[in-house]
């Protein structure tokens, strides 16, 4: 495809362990490279993990939140992006917390095409992520909400991960997504022994970084389910050691933090346990579980945006009783640790190859499409 693209990211991540947003941003970059050619895509970032942020920048961020400059974004950086954008046919905003840039670009007379990618409805995401007691949380949530609105109002094209988020944008700001491109991941699956059965004491794994929705899900399972089932439960995720330190009920739970490769832990699990009850967008951990062909016991929120039969992947569980019942059943009736249906769902709907055409449609001025 002809044209060049300026990819605007919030934070460059070279060496850090990637989680949800970081994984989705890498997908977007790979697809842009495939569509336009790698030499036609340039990247610019609001923050760079290679540079330590000075303390004054945090103080400045606090002062700028009420003016809708999200943490790290400043008027100076916005002006620099506007100057740079003049040389590009497309500006791709990798997250809607950068919606202010879309507004400023339009106001400056930018003639190219602005595309904003919504990983979540960010106001919903930040409202769920931030403690109620945190001073100034209303300014952060309000900043996210204004940027969500600016992304809708001033972007030429809008991408969401799920129909739920597209409908939410329509209800809040009067605009649906131009394309719904569901979560997808680069395929890292390696062949496994499909004859291994789940054990009488199943290996259960929660995958996720330290955050309020993830923490609440883990504590729900530990306090309400684990005492009633004979399973091994392990938690793996960035900074999850803090959750163990903060909660006495976690003292006997194995927690592994900040590992560079999740694959060995996922492959060893009989069941992925994903009791997340709040949030927006789609859960990357669910896609990763499908990619590795795992049995999944998860909530409505964790399955949001996924078109699949929850019984065939393992089970839909929104209450402690449902988790207990399903685990008791599988303890008495072992199944293959490798779930072919899960793997098939990934290949059909959530591989990067499957979602690339829908992503490409955004740049071909086709009608809105869903995948």
Coordinates of C-alpha atoms in Angstrom, one line a residue:
X1 CA 0.0 0.0 0.0
X2 CA 1.2 3.5 -0.8
X3 CA 1.8 6.1 1.8
X4 CA 3.8 6.5 5.0
X5 CA 2.8 6.3 8.7
X6 CA 3.8 8.0 11.9
X7 CA 3.2 5.6 14.8
X8 CA 2.7 7.5 18.0
X9 CA 3.1 5.4 21.1
X10 CA 2.9 6.2 24.8
X11 CA 6.0 4.4 25.9
X12 CA 8.8 2.7 24.0
X13 CA 9.3 -0.8 25.5
X14 CA 12.6 -2.4 24.4
X15 CA 13.6 -4.5 27.4
X16 CA 10.6 -4.6 29.7
X17 CA 8.3 -7.6 30.1
X18 CA 5.3 -6.9 27.9
X19 CA 1.7 -7.1 29.1
X20 CA -1.6 -6.3 27.4
X21 CA -1.2 -2.9 25.9
X22 CA 2.5 -3.5 25.0
X23 CA 1.6 -6.7 23.2
X24 CA -1.2 -5.0 21.3
X25 CA 1.1 -2.2 20.2
X26 CA 3.6 -4.6 18.8
X27 CA 0.8 -6.3 16.9
X28 CA -0.1 -2.9 15.4
X29 CA 3.4 -2.2 14.4
X30 CA 3.9 -5.6 12.8
X31 CA 0.7 -5.1 10.8
X32 CA 1.7 -1.6 9.7
X33 CA 5.0 -2.9 8.5
X34 CA 3.3 -5.7 6.6
X35 CA 0.8 -3.2 5.0
X36 CA 3.1 -0.3 4.2
X37 CA 6.6 -1.7 4.4
X38 CA 8.9 -1.3 7.4
X39 CA 10.8 1.7 5.9
X40 CA 7.5 3.6 5.5
X41 CA 6.6 3.4 9.2
X42 CA 8.3 5.7 11.7
X43 CA 7.8 5.6 15.5
X44 CA 7.7 8.4 18.0
X45 CA 7.0 8.0 21.8
X46 CA 5.9 10.2 24.6
X47 CA 8.1 8.3 27.1
X48 CA 11.2 6.1 26.6
X49 CA 12.0 3.4 29.1
X50 CA 15.7 3.9 28.3
X51 CA 15.6 7.3 29.9
X52 CA 14.8 7.7 33.6
X53 CA 12.1 10.3 34.2
X54 CA 13.2 13.2 36.4
X55 CA 11.1 14.0 39.4
X56 CA 10.0 17.3 38.0
X57 CA 8.3 15.5 35.0
X58 CA 5.9 13.7 37.4
X59 CA 5.0 17.0 39.1
X60 CA 4.4 18.5 35.7
X61 CA 2.2 15.6 34.7
X62 CA 0.0 16.2 37.8
X63 CA -0.4 19.8 36.8
X64 CA -1.3 18.9 33.2
X65 CA -3.9 16.2 33.9
X66 CA -6.8 18.8 34.3
X67 CA -5.9 20.1 30.9
X68 CA -6.2 16.6 29.4
X69 CA -2.5 15.9 28.8
X70 CA -2.1 12.3 29.9
X71 CA 0.8 11.3 32.1
X72 CA 4.0 12.3 30.2
X73 CA 2.3 14.2 27.4
X74 CA 3.1 17.9 27.3
X75 CA 2.2 20.9 25.0
X76 CA 5.8 20.9 23.8
X77 CA 5.7 17.2 22.8
X78 CA 2.3 17.7 21.1
X79 CA 3.8 20.5 19.0
X80 CA 6.8 18.4 18.1
X81 CA 4.4 15.6 16.9
X82 CA 2.4 18.1 14.9
X83 CA 5.5 19.4 13.1
X84 CA 6.6 15.8 12.4
X85 CA 3.2 14.7 11.2
X86 CA 3.3 17.1 8.2
X87 CA 5.6 14.7 6.4
X88 CA 3.3 11.7 6.8
X89 CA 0.1 10.5 5.1
X90 CA -1.2 8.7 8.3
X91 CA -0.8 9.3 12.0
X92 CA -1.6 6.2 14.0
X93 CA -2.3 6.9 17.7
X94 CA -1.7 3.6 19.4
X95 CA -4.0 4.4 22.4
X96 CA -6.9 6.7 22.9
X97 CA -5.3 8.4 25.9
X98 CA -3.5 10.3 23.1
X99 CA -6.8 11.6 21.8
X100 CA -5.7 15.1 22.5
X101 CA -3.1 14.8 19.7
X102 CA -5.9 14.0 17.3
X103 CA -7.6 17.2 18.3
X104 CA -4.5 19.3 18.0
X105 CA -3.6 17.8 14.7
X106 CA -7.0 18.7 13.2
X107 CA -6.9 22.2 14.7
X108 CA -3.5 22.7 13.1
X109 CA -4.8 21.8 9.6
X110 CA -3.2 18.4 9.3
X111 CA -4.4 17.0 5.9
X112 CA -3.5 13.3 6.4
X113 CA -5.5 10.5 8.0
X114 CA -5.6 10.1 11.7
X115 CA -6.3 6.6 13.1
X116 CA -6.8 6.0 16.8
X117 CA -6.7 2.5 18.3
X118 CA -8.8 1.9 21.4
X119 CA -7.3 -0.8 23.5
X120 CA -10.1 -0.1 26.0
X121 CA -12.6 2.6 26.8
X122 CA -9.9 4.3 28.8
X123 CA -12.1 6.1 31.3
X124 CA -13.7 2.7 32.2
X125 CA -10.2 1.1 32.4
X126 CA -8.8 3.8 34.7
X127 CA -11.8 3.9 36.9
X128 CA -11.4 0.2 37.5
X129 CA -7.6 0.4 37.9
X130 CA -7.3 3.3 40.3
X131 CA -8.0 2.9 44.1
X132 CA -11.0 5.0 45.2
X133 CA -9.0 6.6 48.0
X134 CA -6.3 7.9 45.6
X135 CA -6.1 11.7 45.7
X136 CA -6.7 13.3 42.3
X137 CA -8.1 10.1 40.7
X138 CA -11.0 12.1 39.3
X139 CA -8.6 14.2 37.3
X140 CA -6.9 11.1 35.8
X141 CA -10.2 9.4 35.0
X142 CA -11.6 12.7 33.6
X143 CA -8.4 13.2 31.5
X144 CA -8.9 9.6 30.1
X145 CA -12.6 10.4 29.3
X146 CA -11.8 13.6 27.5
X147 CA -9.1 11.8 25.4
X148 CA -11.6 9.0 24.6
X149 CA -14.0 11.7 23.3
X150 CA -11.3 13.5 21.3
X151 CA -10.3 10.3 19.7
X152 CA -13.8 9.8 18.5
X153 CA -14.4 13.4 17.4
X154 CA -11.2 14.2 15.6
X155 CA -9.9 10.9 14.2
X156 CA -10.7 9.9 10.6
X157 CA -10.7 6.2 11.6
X158 CA -11.3 4.5 14.9
X159 CA -10.4 0.9 15.8
X160 CA -11.7 -1.1 18.8
X161 CA -11.0 -4.6 20.0
X162 CA -14.6 -5.6 20.6
X163 CA -18.2 -4.8 19.7
X164 CA -18.8 -3.9 23.3
X165 CA -16.3 -1.1 23.1
X166 CA -17.6 0.1 19.7
X167 CA -21.2 0.2 21.2
X168 CA -19.9 2.0 24.2
X169 CA -18.2 4.7 22.1
X170 CA -21.5 5.1 20.2
X171 CA -23.5 5.5 23.4
X172 CA -21.0 7.9 25.0
X173 CA -19.7 9.9 22.0
X174 CA -22.0 9.1 19.1
X175 CA -19.6 7.2 17.0
X176 CA -19.0 3.5 16.4
X177 CA -15.7 2.0 15.4
X178 CA -14.7 1.9 11.7
X179 CA -13.2 -1.5 12.3
X180 CA -13.4 -4.0 15.1
X181 CA -10.1 -5.9 15.1
X182 CA -10.2 -8.5 17.9
X183 CA -7.2 -9.3 20.0
X184 CA -4.6 -11.4 18.1
X185 CA -1.1 -12.5 18.9
X186 CA 2.0 -13.7 17.1
X187 CA 1.9 -17.5 17.2
X188 CA 4.5 -18.9 19.7
X189 CA 3.0 -22.3 20.1
X190 CA 5.3 -25.3 20.0
X191 CA 4.0 -28.9 19.6
X192 CA 3.2 -30.6 22.9
X193 CA 2.4 -34.1 24.0
X194 CA -1.4 -34.3 23.5
X195 CA -1.7 -37.5 25.4
X196 CA -1.0 -35.9 28.8
X197 CA -4.2 -35.8 30.9
X198 CA -5.1 -33.4 33.7
X199 CA -4.1 -34.7 37.1
X200 CA -6.1 -35.7 40.1
X201 CA -4.6 -32.6 41.7
X202 CA -4.8 -30.2 38.7
X203 CA -2.2 -27.6 38.1
X204 CA -4.1 -24.3 38.0
X205 CA -2.5 -21.1 36.8
X206 CA -3.5 -17.4 37.0
X207 CA -1.8 -15.2 34.5
X208 CA -1.7 -11.4 34.9
X209 CA 0.1 -8.4 36.2
X210 CA -0.4 -6.6 39.5
X211 CA -3.5 -4.4 39.1
X212 CA -6.8 -4.0 40.9
X213 CA -9.0 -6.2 38.7
X214 CA -6.3 -9.0 38.6
X215 CA -5.6 -8.7 42.3
X216 CA -9.3 -8.9 43.1
X217 CA -9.7 -11.9 40.9
X218 CA -6.8 -13.8 42.5
X219 CA -8.0 -13.0 46.0
X220 CA -11.5 -14.1 45.2
X221 CA -10.2 -17.4 44.0
X222 CA -7.8 -17.9 46.9
X223 CA -10.4 -17.0 49.6
X224 CA -13.5 -18.5 48.1
X225 CA -12.5 -21.4 45.9
X226 CA -9.1 -22.7 46.9
X227 CA -10.1 -24.0 50.4
X228 CA -12.8 -26.2 48.7
X229 CA -10.8 -27.9 46.0
X230 CA -7.7 -30.1 45.9
X231 CA -5.6 -28.2 43.3
X232 CA -2.2 -26.6 43.0
X233 CA -2.7 -22.9 42.3
X234 CA 0.1 -20.7 40.9
X235 CA 0.1 -17.0 40.1
X236 CA 2.5 -15.7 37.4
X237 CA 2.7 -12.1 36.4
X238 CA 4.6 -8.8 36.6
X239 CA 5.0 -7.5 40.1
X240 CA 2.6 -10.1 41.5
X241 CA 5.0 -10.7 44.4
X242 CA 3.6 -7.5 45.9
X243 CA 0.1 -9.1 46.1
X244 CA 1.6 -11.9 48.2
X245 CA 3.4 -9.5 50.5
X246 CA 0.2 -7.5 51.0
X247 CA -2.2 -10.4 51.8
X248 CA -1.8 -13.0 54.5
X249 CA -4.1 -15.4 52.6
X250 CA -1.5 -15.7 49.9
X251 CA 1.2 -17.1 52.1
X252 CA 0.9 -20.6 50.8
X253 CA 0.3 -19.7 47.2
X254 CA 3.2 -19.9 44.8
X255 CA 3.8 -16.6 43.1
X256 CA 6.3 -16.0 40.3
X257 CA 7.0 -12.4 39.3
X258 CA 8.6 -10.8 36.3
X259 CA 9.6 -13.8 34.3
X260 CA 10.8 -13.1 30.7
X261 CA 9.1 -16.2 29.2
X262 CA 5.6 -17.3 30.3
X263 CA 5.5 -20.3 28.0
X264 CA 6.9 -23.0 30.4
X265 CA 4.3 -22.0 33.1
X266 CA 1.4 -22.0 30.6
X267 CA 2.4 -25.3 29.1
X268 CA 2.6 -27.0 32.5
X269 CA -0.8 -25.9 33.6
X270 CA -3.9 -28.2 33.4
X271 CA -6.3 -25.2 33.7
X272 CA -6.0 -21.5 33.2
X273 CA -8.0 -19.7 35.9
X274 CA -9.1 -16.2 34.9
X275 CA -11.6 -14.8 37.4
X276 CA -11.5 -11.1 36.3
X277 CA -14.7 -9.2 36.9
X278 CA -14.0 -5.6 35.8
X279 CA -12.4 -3.8 32.9
X280 CA -12.8 -2.9 29.2
X281 CA -11.5 -4.1 25.9
X282 CA -10.4 -7.8 25.6
X283 CA -8.2 -9.8 27.9
X284 CA -4.8 -10.7 26.3
X285 CA -4.4 -13.5 28.8
X286 CA -7.4 -15.3 27.3
X287 CA -5.9 -15.1 23.8
X288 CA -2.6 -16.4 25.1
X289 CA -4.4 -19.3 26.7
X290 CA -6.2 -20.1 23.5
X291 CA -2.9 -19.9 21.5
X292 CA -1.3 -22.5 23.7
X293 CA -4.4 -24.8 23.5
X294 CA -5.2 -24.6 27.2
X295 CA -8.3 -25.5 29.2
X296 CA -9.8 -22.3 30.5
X297 CA -12.1 -21.6 33.5
X298 CA -13.0 -17.9 33.3
X299 CA -15.5 -15.2 33.9
X300 CA -17.7 -13.3 31.5
X301 CA -15.3 -10.4 31.5
X302 CA -12.3 -12.7 30.6
X303 CA -14.3 -14.1 27.7
X304 CA -15.6 -10.7 26.5
X305 CA -15.1 -10.3 22.8
X306 CA -14.3 -14.0 22.1
X307 CA -16.6 -16.0 19.9
X308 CA -16.4 -19.5 21.4
X309 CA -18.2 -22.2 23.3
X310 CA -17.1 -21.7 26.9
X311 CA -18.0 -25.3 27.8
X312 CA -15.6 -26.6 25.2
X313 CA -12.7 -24.5 26.3
X314 CA -13.3 -25.5 30.0
X315 CA -16.1 -23.5 31.5
X316 CA -17.8 -20.2 32.2
X317 CA -17.4 -19.4 35.9
X318 CA -18.7 -16.2 37.6
X319 CA -19.2 -17.5 41.1
X320 CA -17.2 -19.5 43.6
X321 CA -19.7 -22.3 43.4
X322 CA -19.2 -22.6 39.6
X323 CA -15.4 -22.8 39.9
X324 CA -15.7 -25.4 42.6
X325 CA -18.2 -27.5 40.7
X326 CA -16.1 -27.4 37.4
X327 CA -12.9 -28.3 39.2
X328 CA -14.5 -31.1 41.1
X329 CA -15.9 -32.5 37.9
X330 CA -12.5 -32.4 36.2
X331 CA -10.7 -34.0 39.2
X332 CA -13.1 -36.9 38.8
X333 CA -13.1 -36.9 35.0
X334 CA -9.6 -36.0 33.8
X335 CA -9.3 -34.6 30.3
X336 CA -6.4 -33.8 27.9
X337 CA -4.2 -31.0 29.2
X338 CA -4.1 -29.9 25.5
X339 CA -7.4 -28.5 24.4
X340 CA -7.7 -28.7 20.6
X341 CA -10.8 -26.6 20.5
X342 CA -9.0 -23.7 22.2
X343 CA -6.2 -23.9 19.8
X344 CA -8.6 -24.0 16.8
X345 CA -10.4 -20.9 18.2
X346 CA -7.0 -19.1 18.3
X347 CA -6.1 -20.1 14.7
X348 CA -9.5 -19.2 13.3
X349 CA -10.1 -15.9 15.0
X350 CA -7.1 -14.6 16.9
X351 CA -3.9 -15.3 14.9
X352 CA -2.3 -12.2 13.4
X353 CA -2.9 -13.7 9.9
X354 CA -6.6 -13.8 10.6
X355 CA -7.0 -10.2 11.7
X356 CA -4.6 -8.6 9.2
X357 CA -7.2 -8.0 6.5
X358 CA -9.6 -6.3 8.8
X359 CA -6.8 -4.1 10.1
X360 CA -5.8 -3.3 6.5
X361 CA -9.4 -2.3 5.7
X362 CA -8.9 0.8 7.9
X363 CA -6.4 2.2 5.4
X364 CA -8.3 1.2 2.3
X365 CA -11.4 3.3 3.0
X366 CA -13.6 0.2 3.0
X367 CA -16.8 0.0 5.0
X368 CA -16.6 -0.8 8.7
X369 CA -15.8 -4.5 9.2
X370 CA -15.7 -6.8 12.2
X371 CA -13.5 -9.8 13.0

